Amino acid sequence: MMQQAKEEEQRRRRRSIGSKWLSNTNAVVGYTIALLTRTIPQCLRHKAHEIRVRVTTKHPHDTYWIDHRRGDLMRPVSHDDNDTPNETTTKKPTTTSTILYEGSAGIVAAGTAPYYGGGLKLFPFGRMTPNGMHLRIGRISPVRGLLSVHKIFEGSYRDASVEGFGCLDFCGPHFAVELLDPPEGYPVQHSGESVGRCSRVEFEVTAAATAAAATTT
């Protein structure tokens, strides 16, 4: 959806040169049109928004889950009383990392700054920790995303329902995302540019530069 929205925004920007109002609304309109004309039809035909992922971290003691049920409370994932929603097992340790989430997702994105681009505040918790980033797992359907597009853009969208948890937010210095299904990987973007299909993406913030680096495989 991100790539589709970007293409739609560029097309509308070329058409609306000289119109300040259209330029300011291009981003929201672009995402809405991309959802209506491309993302939702693809999802209905191919269930393209249902990918299976596993998200892990090497630093569980420095990683927090944002609990929307308690006013965006930052809860350490290393605590035993953490009830982070999951389709399998939360905080399951592996040999080198800790599983934060494993299940279905429509989008997994990370950033150190609140704004993704075009006024989209996709990472409202991007600066909550001095040497960390905000990782967001979107689990809502494209239809709900369309109905909530303004809240998503302003960074105020939350889903605190225990049954749904359509929006999962984590803050920490390191995250690894494994794309389990489809097996051939999934389209990935870095800084708004497509890097092709990947089966694994790793994000890490370097403390010295306070910058996020991503590696893909």
One Martini backbone bead per residue (centre of mass of N, CA, C, O) as a GRO file, in nm:
protein
  217
    1MET     BB    1   0.055   0.063  -0.019
    2MET     BB    2   0.287   0.268  -0.006
    3GLN     BB    3   0.361   0.259  -0.308
    4GLN     BB    4   0.081   0.332  -0.418
    5ALA     BB    5   0.059   0.607  -0.272
    6LYS     BB    6   0.309   0.736  -0.392
    7GLU     BB    7   0.221   0.729  -0.688
    8GLU     BB    8  -0.041   0.893  -0.645
    9GLU     BB    9   0.091   1.150  -0.530
   10GLN     BB   10   0.269   1.215  -0.778
   11ARG     BB   11   0.039   1.243  -0.980
   12ARG     BB   12  -0.117   1.473  -0.828
   13ARG     BB   13   0.118   1.678  -0.812
   14ARG     BB   14   0.141   1.726  -1.119
   15ARG     BB   15  -0.165   1.836  -1.137
   16SER     BB   16  -0.129   2.058  -0.867
   17ILE     BB   17   0.024   2.288  -0.968
   18GLY     BB   18  -0.051   2.588  -0.778
   19SER     BB   19  -0.211   2.424  -0.549
   20LYS     BB   20  -0.221   2.442  -0.217
   21TRP     BB   21  -0.459   2.265  -0.128
   22LEU     BB   22  -0.381   2.011  -0.290
   23SER     BB   23  -0.099   1.974  -0.170
   24ASN     BB   24  -0.198   1.932   0.133
   25THR     BB   25  -0.400   1.674   0.035
   26ASN     BB   26  -0.243   1.455  -0.123
   27ALA     BB   27  -0.174   1.236   0.084
   28VAL     BB   28  -0.456   1.151   0.177
   29VAL     BB   29  -0.570   1.104  -0.107
   30GLY     BB   30  -0.363   0.896  -0.200
   31TYR     BB   31  -0.427   0.679   0.012
   32THR     BB   32  -0.728   0.653  -0.050
   33ILE     BB   33  -0.704   0.571  -0.348
   34ALA     BB   34  -0.520   0.326  -0.304
   35LEU     BB   35  -0.720   0.171  -0.133
   36LEU     BB   36  -0.967   0.166  -0.333
   37THR     BB   37  -0.809   0.074  -0.619
   38ARG     BB   38  -0.581  -0.148  -0.491
   39THR     BB   39  -0.569  -0.271  -0.205
   40ILE     BB   40  -0.856  -0.383  -0.160
   41PRO     BB   41  -0.880  -0.561  -0.415
   42GLN     BB   42  -0.630  -0.738  -0.349
   43CYS     BB   43  -0.735  -0.841  -0.074
   44LEU     BB   44  -0.995  -0.976  -0.178
   45ARG     BB   45  -0.843  -1.171  -0.381
   46HIS     BB   46  -0.541  -1.235  -0.204
   47LYS     BB   47  -0.480  -1.145   0.088
   48ALA     BB   48  -0.232  -0.924   0.105
   49HIS     BB   49  -0.266  -0.833   0.427
   50GLU     BB   50  -0.185  -1.146   0.507
   51ILE     BB   51   0.087  -1.174   0.700
   52ARG     BB   52   0.358  -1.363   0.837
   53VAL     BB   53   0.520  -1.290   1.152
   54ARG     BB   54   0.843  -1.226   1.322
   55VAL     BB   55   0.928  -1.058   1.627
   56THR     BB   56   1.248  -0.944   1.744
   57THR     BB   57   1.500  -0.919   2.017
   58LYS     BB   58   1.821  -0.845   2.179
   59HIS     BB   59   1.670  -0.613   2.388
   60PRO     BB   60   1.440  -0.658   2.626
   61HIS     BB   61   1.534  -0.446   2.859
   62ASP     BB   62   1.495  -0.199   2.617
   63THR     BB   63   1.189  -0.287   2.577
   64TYR     BB   64   0.861  -0.163   2.468
   65TRP     BB   65   0.517  -0.166   2.536
   66ILE     BB   66   0.229  -0.007   2.414
   67ASP     BB   67  -0.046   0.053   2.624
   68HIS     BB   68  -0.360   0.156   2.523
   69ARG     BB   69  -0.537   0.080   2.782
   70ARG     BB   70  -0.316   0.284   2.959
   71GLY     BB   71  -0.233   0.550   2.809
   72ASP     BB   72   0.042   0.466   2.678
   73LEU     BB   73   0.198   0.257   2.833
   74MET     BB   74   0.523   0.168   2.925
   75ARG     BB   75   0.616  -0.178   2.888
   76PRO     BB   76   0.820  -0.408   2.978
   77VAL     BB   77   0.895  -0.712   2.817
   78SER     BB   78   1.060  -0.852   3.067
   79HIS     BB   79   0.811  -0.881   3.219
   80ASP     BB   80   0.597  -1.124   3.347
   81ASP     BB   81   0.319  -0.929   3.332
   82ASN     BB   82   0.323  -0.929   3.032
   83ASP     BB   83   0.029  -0.897   2.791
   84THR     BB   84   0.107  -0.929   2.509
   85PRO     BB   85  -0.023  -0.963   2.219
   86ASN     BB   86  -0.083  -1.295   2.067
   87GLU     BB   87  -0.089  -1.589   1.859
   88THR     BB   88   0.118  -1.718   2.052
   89THR     BB   89   0.419  -1.636   2.200
   90THR     BB   90   0.537  -1.439   2.449
   91LYS     BB   91   0.866  -1.397   2.515
   92LYS     BB   92   1.017  -1.613   2.359
   93PRO     BB   93   1.304  -1.767   2.390
   94THR     BB   94   1.606  -1.778   2.236
   95THR     BB   95   1.936  -1.796   2.176
   96THR     BB   96   1.943  -1.457   2.079
   97SER     BB   97   1.628  -1.399   2.131
   98THR     BB   98   1.305  -1.226   2.149
   99ILE     BB   99   0.973  -1.276   2.127
  100LEU     BB  100   0.712  -1.042   2.058
  101TYR     BB  101   0.589  -1.151   1.772
  102GLU     BB  102   0.336  -1.386   1.632
  103GLY     BB  103   0.172  -1.330   1.315
  104SER     BB  104  -0.044  -1.125   1.182
  105ALA     BB  105  -0.006  -0.876   0.906
  106GLY     BB  106  -0.005  -0.570   0.708
  107ILE     BB  107   0.217  -0.403   0.880
  108VAL     BB  108   0.576  -0.321   0.910
  109ALA     BB  109   0.725  -0.052   1.104
  110ALA     BB  110   1.012   0.185   1.127
  111GLY     BB  111   1.117   0.468   1.349
  112THR     BB  112   1.275   0.783   1.480
  113ALA     BB  113   1.043   0.943   1.350
  114PRO     BB  114   0.715   1.036   1.330
  115TYR     BB  115   0.753   1.083   1.018
  116TYR     BB  116   0.721   0.942   0.697
  117GLY     BB  117   0.538   1.129   0.508
  118GLY     BB  118   0.310   1.357   0.403
  119GLY     BB  119   0.205   1.380   0.720
  120LEU     BB  120   0.264   1.091   0.832
  121LYS     BB  121   0.208   0.970   1.167
  122LEU     BB  122   0.339   0.659   1.220
  123PHE     BB  123   0.557   0.754   1.474
  124PRO     BB  124   0.466   0.877   1.776
  125PHE     BB  125   0.719   0.703   1.938
  126GLY     BB  126   1.010   0.778   1.809
  127ARG     BB  127   1.099   0.979   2.088
  128MET     BB  128   1.078   0.818   2.372
  129THR     BB  129   1.373   0.727   2.321
  130PRO     BB  130   1.709   0.805   2.287
  131ASN     BB  131   1.798   0.486   2.163
  132GLY     BB  132   1.534   0.455   1.973
  133MET     BB  133   1.238   0.303   1.835
  134HIS     BB  134   0.947   0.265   1.629
  135LEU     BB  135   0.729  -0.019   1.623
  136ARG     BB  136   0.477  -0.114   1.383
  137ILE     BB  137   0.174  -0.319   1.397
  138GLY     BB  138  -0.056  -0.389   1.146
  139ARG     BB  139  -0.404  -0.553   1.176
  140ILE     BB  140  -0.585  -0.412   1.000
  141SER     BB  141  -0.802  -0.349   0.774
  142PRO     BB  142  -0.836  -0.162   0.494
  143VAL     BB  143  -1.117  -0.057   0.569
  144ARG     BB  144  -1.038   0.059   0.846
  145GLY     BB  145  -0.815   0.237   0.735
  146LEU     BB  146  -1.006   0.417   0.571
  147LEU     BB  147  -1.186   0.511   0.818
  148SER     BB  148  -0.889   0.600   0.977
  149VAL     BB  149  -0.699   0.798   0.814
  150HIS     BB  150  -0.688   1.057   0.993
  151LYS     BB  151  -0.577   0.926   1.253
  152ILE     BB  152  -0.324   0.808   1.126
  153PHE     BB  153  -0.201   1.079   1.029
  154GLU     BB  154  -0.208   1.216   1.334
  155GLY     BB  155  -0.135   0.971   1.550
  156SER     BB  156  -0.430   0.864   1.707
  157TYR     BB  157  -0.438   0.573   1.655
  158ARG     BB  158  -0.630   0.314   1.828
  159ASP     BB  159  -0.631  -0.040   1.965
  160ALA     BB  160  -0.766  -0.169   2.281
  161SER     BB  161  -0.878  -0.431   2.205
  162VAL     BB  162  -0.839  -0.752   2.304
  163GLU     BB  163  -0.944  -0.889   2.035
  164GLY     BB  164  -0.764  -0.708   1.837
  165PHE     BB  165  -0.510  -0.531   1.821
  166GLY     BB  166  -0.452  -0.349   1.544
  167CYS     BB  167  -0.219  -0.192   1.724
  168LEU     BB  168   0.132  -0.234   1.756
  169ASP     BB  169   0.370  -0.103   2.001
  170PHE     BB  170   0.728  -0.041   1.991
  171CYS     BB  171   1.027   0.019   2.195
  172GLY     BB  172   1.370   0.020   2.062
  173PRO     BB  173   1.704  -0.072   1.940
  174HIS     BB  174   1.585  -0.365   1.836
  175PHE     BB  175   1.479  -0.535   1.525
  176ALA     BB  176   1.329  -0.838   1.391
  177VAL     BB  177   1.191  -0.939   1.067
  178GLU     BB  178   1.001  -1.221   0.981
  179LEU     BB  179   0.890  -1.373   0.678
  180LEU     BB  180   0.686  -1.655   0.668
  181ASP     BB  181   0.425  -1.534   0.502
  182PRO     BB  182   0.538  -1.554   0.230
  183PRO     BB  183   0.819  -1.738   0.124
  184GLU     BB  184   0.913  -1.508  -0.099
  185GLY     BB  185   0.817  -1.270   0.047
  186TYR     BB  186   0.820  -0.899   0.069
  187PRO     BB  187   0.765  -0.588   0.019
  188VAL     BB  188   1.023  -0.331   0.065
  189GLN     BB  189   1.098  -0.032   0.249
  190HIS     BB  190   1.345   0.247   0.229
  191SER     BB  191   1.285   0.563   0.268
  192GLY     BB  192   1.045   0.514   0.037
  193GLU     BB  193   1.208   0.279  -0.101
  194SER     BB  194   1.243   0.019  -0.296
  195VAL     BB  195   1.403  -0.327  -0.221
  196GLY     BB  196   1.209  -0.544  -0.253
  197ARG     BB  197   1.219  -0.868  -0.168
  198CYS     BB  198   1.181  -1.002   0.169
  199SER     BB  199   1.246  -1.224   0.466
  200ARG     BB  200   1.440  -1.005   0.618
  201VAL     BB  201   1.443  -0.750   0.883
  202GLU     BB  202   1.684  -0.517   1.029
  203PHE     BB  203   1.684  -0.310   1.324
  204GLU     BB  204   1.920  -0.041   1.426
  205VAL     BB  205   2.048   0.158   1.687
  206THR     BB  206   2.298   0.391   1.710
  207ALA     BB  207   2.418   0.558   1.977
  208ALA     BB  208   2.621   0.762   1.854
  209ALA     BB  209   2.414   0.859   1.606
  210THR     BB  210   2.111   0.809   1.629
  211ALA     BB  211   2.066   0.572   1.406
  212ALA     BB  212   1.902   0.392   1.161
  213ALA     BB  213   1.944   0.053   1.056
  214ALA     BB  214   1.901  -0.155   0.761
  215THR     BB  215   1.859  -0.507   0.700
  216THR     BB  216   1.846  -0.736   0.420
  217THR     BB  217   1.716  -1.084   0.292
   0.00000   0.00000   0.00000
